[in-house]
Structures are given as C-alpha cells and as structure tokens.
Short mmCIF file of C-alpha atoms in Angstrom, two decimals:
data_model
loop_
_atom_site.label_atom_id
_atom_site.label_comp_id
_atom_site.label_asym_id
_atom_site.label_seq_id
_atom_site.Cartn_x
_atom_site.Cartn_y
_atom_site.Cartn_z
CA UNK A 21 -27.60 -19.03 -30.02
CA UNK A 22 -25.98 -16.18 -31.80
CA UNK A 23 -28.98 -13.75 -30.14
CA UNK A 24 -27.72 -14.65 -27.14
CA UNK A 25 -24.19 -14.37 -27.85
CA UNK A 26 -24.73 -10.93 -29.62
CA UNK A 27 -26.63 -10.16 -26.39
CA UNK A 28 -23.84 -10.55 -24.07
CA UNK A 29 -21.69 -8.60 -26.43
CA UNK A 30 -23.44 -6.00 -25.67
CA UNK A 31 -23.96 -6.47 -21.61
CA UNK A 32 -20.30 -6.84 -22.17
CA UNK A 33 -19.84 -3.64 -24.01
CA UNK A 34 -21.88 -1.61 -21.94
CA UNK A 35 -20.97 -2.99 -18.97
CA UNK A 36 -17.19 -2.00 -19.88
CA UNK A 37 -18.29 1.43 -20.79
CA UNK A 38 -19.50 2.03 -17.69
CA UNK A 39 -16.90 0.94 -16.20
CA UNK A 40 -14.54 2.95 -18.66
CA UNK A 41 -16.40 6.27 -17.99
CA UNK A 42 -16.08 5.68 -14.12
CA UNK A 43 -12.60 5.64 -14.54
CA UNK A 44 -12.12 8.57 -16.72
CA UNK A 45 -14.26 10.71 -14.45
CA UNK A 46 -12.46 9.43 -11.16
CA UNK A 47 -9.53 10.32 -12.57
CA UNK A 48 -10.85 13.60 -13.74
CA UNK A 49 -9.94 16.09 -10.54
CA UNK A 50 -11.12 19.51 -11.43
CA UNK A 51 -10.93 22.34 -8.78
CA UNK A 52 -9.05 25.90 -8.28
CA UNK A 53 -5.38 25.33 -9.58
CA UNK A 54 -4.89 28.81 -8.35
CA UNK A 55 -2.71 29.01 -5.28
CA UNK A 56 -3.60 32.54 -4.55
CA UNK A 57 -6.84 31.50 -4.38
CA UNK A 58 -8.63 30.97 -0.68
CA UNK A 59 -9.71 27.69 -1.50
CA UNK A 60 -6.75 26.56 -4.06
CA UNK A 61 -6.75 22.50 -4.26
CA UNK A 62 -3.10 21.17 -4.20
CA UNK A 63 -4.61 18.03 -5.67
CA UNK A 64 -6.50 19.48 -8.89
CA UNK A 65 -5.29 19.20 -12.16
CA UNK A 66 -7.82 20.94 -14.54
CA UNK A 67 -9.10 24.17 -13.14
CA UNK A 68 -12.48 24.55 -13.12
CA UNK A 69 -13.46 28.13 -12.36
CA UNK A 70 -14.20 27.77 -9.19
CA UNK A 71 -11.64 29.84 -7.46
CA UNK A 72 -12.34 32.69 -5.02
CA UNK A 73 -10.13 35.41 -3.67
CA UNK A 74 -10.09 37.57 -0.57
CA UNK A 75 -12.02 41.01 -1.27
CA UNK A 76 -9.36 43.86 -2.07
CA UNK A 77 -9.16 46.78 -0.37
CA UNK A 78 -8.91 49.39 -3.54
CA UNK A 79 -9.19 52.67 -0.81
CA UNK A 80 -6.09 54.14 0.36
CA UNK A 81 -6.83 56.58 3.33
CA UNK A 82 -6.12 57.58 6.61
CA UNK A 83 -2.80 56.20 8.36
CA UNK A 84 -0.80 52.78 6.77
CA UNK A 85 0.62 51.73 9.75
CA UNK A 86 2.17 48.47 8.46
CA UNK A 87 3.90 47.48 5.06
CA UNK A 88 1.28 47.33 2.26
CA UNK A 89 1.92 45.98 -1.32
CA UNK A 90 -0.53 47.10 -3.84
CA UNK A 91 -1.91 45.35 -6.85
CA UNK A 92 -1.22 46.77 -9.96
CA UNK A 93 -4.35 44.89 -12.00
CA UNK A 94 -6.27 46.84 -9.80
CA UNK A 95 -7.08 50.77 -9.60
CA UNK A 96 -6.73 52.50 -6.13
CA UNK A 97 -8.44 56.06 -5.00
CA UNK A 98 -6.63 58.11 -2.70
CA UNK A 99 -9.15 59.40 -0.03
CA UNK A 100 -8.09 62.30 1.87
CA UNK A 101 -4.61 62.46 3.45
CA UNK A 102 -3.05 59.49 3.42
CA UNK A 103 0.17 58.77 6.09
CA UNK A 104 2.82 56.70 5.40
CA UNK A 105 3.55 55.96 9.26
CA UNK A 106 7.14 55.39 11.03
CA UNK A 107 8.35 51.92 10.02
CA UNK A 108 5.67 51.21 7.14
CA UNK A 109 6.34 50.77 3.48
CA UNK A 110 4.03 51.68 0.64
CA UNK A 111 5.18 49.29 -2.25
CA UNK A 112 3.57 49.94 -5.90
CA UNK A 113 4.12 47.88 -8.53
CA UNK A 114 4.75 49.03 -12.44
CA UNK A 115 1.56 49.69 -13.86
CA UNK A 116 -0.62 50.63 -10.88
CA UNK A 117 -2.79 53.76 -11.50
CA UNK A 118 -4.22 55.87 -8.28
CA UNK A 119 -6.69 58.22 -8.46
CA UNK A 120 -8.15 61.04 -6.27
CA UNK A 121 -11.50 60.85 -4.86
CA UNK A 122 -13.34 64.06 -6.36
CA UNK A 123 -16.03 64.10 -3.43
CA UNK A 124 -12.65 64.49 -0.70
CA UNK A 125 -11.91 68.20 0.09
CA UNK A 126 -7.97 67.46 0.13
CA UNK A 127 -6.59 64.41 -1.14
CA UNK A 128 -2.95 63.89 -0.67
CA UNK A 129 -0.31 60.47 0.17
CA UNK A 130 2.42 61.99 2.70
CA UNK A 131 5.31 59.49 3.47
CA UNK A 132 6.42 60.85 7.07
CA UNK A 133 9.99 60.23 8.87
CA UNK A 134 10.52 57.11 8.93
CA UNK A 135 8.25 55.70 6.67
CA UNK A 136 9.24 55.04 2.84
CA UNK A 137 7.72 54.44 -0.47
CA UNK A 138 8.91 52.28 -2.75
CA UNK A 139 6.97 53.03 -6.47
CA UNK A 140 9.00 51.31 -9.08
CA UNK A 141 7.44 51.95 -12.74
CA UNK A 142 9.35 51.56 -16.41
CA UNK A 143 9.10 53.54 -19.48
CA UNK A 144 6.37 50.93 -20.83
CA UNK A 145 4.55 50.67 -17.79
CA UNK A 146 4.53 53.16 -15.18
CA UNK A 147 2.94 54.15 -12.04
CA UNK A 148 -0.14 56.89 -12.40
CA UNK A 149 -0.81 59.13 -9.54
CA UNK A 150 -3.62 61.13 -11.32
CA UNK A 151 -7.18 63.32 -10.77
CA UNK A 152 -10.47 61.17 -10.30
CA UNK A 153 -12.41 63.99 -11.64
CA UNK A 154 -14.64 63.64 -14.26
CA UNK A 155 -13.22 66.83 -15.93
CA UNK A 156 -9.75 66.64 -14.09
CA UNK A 157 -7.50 70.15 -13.82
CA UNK A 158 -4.32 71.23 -12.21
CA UNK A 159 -5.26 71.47 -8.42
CA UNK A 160 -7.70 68.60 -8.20
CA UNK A 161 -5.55 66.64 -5.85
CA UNK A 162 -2.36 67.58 -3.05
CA UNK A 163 0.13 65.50 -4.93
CA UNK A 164 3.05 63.02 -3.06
CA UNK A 165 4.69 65.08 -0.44
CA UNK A 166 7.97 63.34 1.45
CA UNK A 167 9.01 64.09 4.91
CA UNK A 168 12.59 62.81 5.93
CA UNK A 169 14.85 63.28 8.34
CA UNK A 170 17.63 65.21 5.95
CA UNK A 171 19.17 68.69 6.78
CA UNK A 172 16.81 71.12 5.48
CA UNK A 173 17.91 75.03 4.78
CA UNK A 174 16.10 77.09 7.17
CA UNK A 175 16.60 75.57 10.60
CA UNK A 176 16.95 71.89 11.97
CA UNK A 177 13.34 70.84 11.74
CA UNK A 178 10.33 72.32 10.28
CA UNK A 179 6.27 70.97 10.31
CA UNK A 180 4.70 70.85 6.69
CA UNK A 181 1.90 72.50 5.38
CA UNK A 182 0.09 69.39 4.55
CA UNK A 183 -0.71 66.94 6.90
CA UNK A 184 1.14 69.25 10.47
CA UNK A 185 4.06 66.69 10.58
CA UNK A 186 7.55 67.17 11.00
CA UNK A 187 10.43 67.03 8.66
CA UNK A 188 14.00 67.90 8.17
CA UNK A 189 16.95 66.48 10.74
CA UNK A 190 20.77 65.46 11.08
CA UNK A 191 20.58 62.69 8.59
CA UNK A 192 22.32 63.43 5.49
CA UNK A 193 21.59 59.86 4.67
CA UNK A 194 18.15 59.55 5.31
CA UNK A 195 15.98 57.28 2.64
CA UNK A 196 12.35 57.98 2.12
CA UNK A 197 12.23 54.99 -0.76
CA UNK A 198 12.03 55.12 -4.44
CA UNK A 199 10.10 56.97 -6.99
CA UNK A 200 10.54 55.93 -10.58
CA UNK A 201 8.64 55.83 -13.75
CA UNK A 202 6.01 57.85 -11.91
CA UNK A 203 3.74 60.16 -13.34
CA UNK A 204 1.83 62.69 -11.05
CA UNK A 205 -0.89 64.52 -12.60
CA UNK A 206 -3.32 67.28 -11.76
CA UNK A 207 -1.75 68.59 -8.31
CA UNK A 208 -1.36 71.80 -6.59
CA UNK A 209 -4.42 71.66 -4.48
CA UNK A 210 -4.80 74.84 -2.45
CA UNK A 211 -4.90 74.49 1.25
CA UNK A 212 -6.21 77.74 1.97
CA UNK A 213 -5.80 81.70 0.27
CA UNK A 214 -1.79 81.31 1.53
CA UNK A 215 -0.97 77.56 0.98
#
C-alpha cells in the first residue's frame, strides 16, 4: 500500500513538473526587443539575439539627392566628389568620423546652392572629417567646400574650382546649414599645377 501510494506521489510530482515547465516556457517569449530591428517582435519580452538590421551604406559618393542622416557608430569614406544637391540635407551626428578613400584621385563633400549640411559635434565628441591614408599628410583629401547663394566680392556669381558649380547671389540671408565641433584634417588637395 504505501509503494503504491509513494508511486503516485511521484506520477503526481512529475506529472506537475511537466506541467510546471510547460508553463514557464509558454510564458517564456524570447525574440528581437529591438524596434530598429527588421524583424523586431512587439510581443517579446527577453531578447534573444536574434535581431537583424538593414545593411548600411558606409560610402558617401557621387550626388545625395535626398536628405540623408548618418550614423555616428559607424565610420563613412568619402569617395570622390561628393554633391550635396538642391533641396537635400546631409545630417551628421556628434561623434561620426569620415574618411577619404586613398585609392580616389580627388576626394571632396561640396554642399551646392540650395543644399545644406547640418554637422553638429561637442567639445567631447565631435565630428572627424579626416585622411584615409595609411600615412595621412596635408593634401590627401579636397576638404568641405560650401556653395551658397550670398553676395560674393568679385561679381554676382562665380563657378568653383572644385566640382564646376555655381555660387555666390542676392541672398544676404542664404543658409548652407551648420558646422560645429568639426574637425577637418589633412586637406588642400591640388587640383592641378594652378588650383
């Protein structure tokens, strides 16, 4: 008599352990708790490492045509001339670090009319426009070159030497955006024998 009682004490007990760890583990809803994630689960609770994110795009060249917002946990190269086009903004976040690419002949970001930058660093963290040379020296890259629409001194309107766009106008008020905190190193790249 007690073998058999003992033995449905422990049916009993397993059968409630089972039972117990069913619970537990339906109640256990791991997934990505990251919403910036592309497959983020509203209804997870415990993340679970699973989360995956949309490739980013860590090469700035040729025209930026529509707003962009860059990333400042990641680190950008600056191929060839970039354009800031009419109606776009380049936003950079504190912290962000850009770097020439070495193999590019002339690498330079140009914000044209119309078009502004907005690169918004602090004393602790600012932005980096530097060389991507392995050995970098003064010249390596063109450096940030603005093209408003403000009264220049010699005439109404003139083209640059980088990048053949205009610049210069009748508006006193004209805003290109916002440099601050930035530090731009290793510029002065020669165009040719007279630029």
């Amino acid at each position: 008599m007690k073998m058999r009682h003992l033995q449905k004490s422990r049916l009993g007990i397993a059968a409630f352990t089972m039972l117990f760890s069913f619970s537990i583990s339906s109640c256990n809803n791991d997934g990505c708790t990251d919403p910036l994630a592309t497959n983020y689960d509203e209804k997870a609770k415990n993340d679970d490492g699973s989360c995956e994110y949309e490739a980013v795009n860590t090469i700035l060249s040729g025209d930026i045509t529509e707003d962009r917002i860059l990333d400042a946990q990641y680190e950008y190269t600056l191929a060839g001339g970039v354009h800031v086009k009419s109606g776009a903004i380049l936003t950079i976040p504190a912290g962000t670090i850009i770097k020439s690419d070495p193999n590019e002949s002339v690498a330079y970001l140009l914000i044209e009319q119309g078009a502004q930058i907005d690169a918004q660093g602090t004393a602790d963290n600012p932005i980096v426009f530097t060389s991507g040379a392995s050995s970098p020296a003064a010249g390596d890259w063109g450096g940030i070159i603005l093209c408003g629409k403000a009264p220049i001194n010699n005439g109404s309107t003139a083209t640059a030497e980088v990048g053949d766009v205009l610049y210069g106008g009748t508006e006193p008020s004209d805003n290109s955006g916002t440099l601050k905190y930035v530090r731009v190193e290793y510029t002065g790249n020669a165009i040719n024998d007279e630029k």
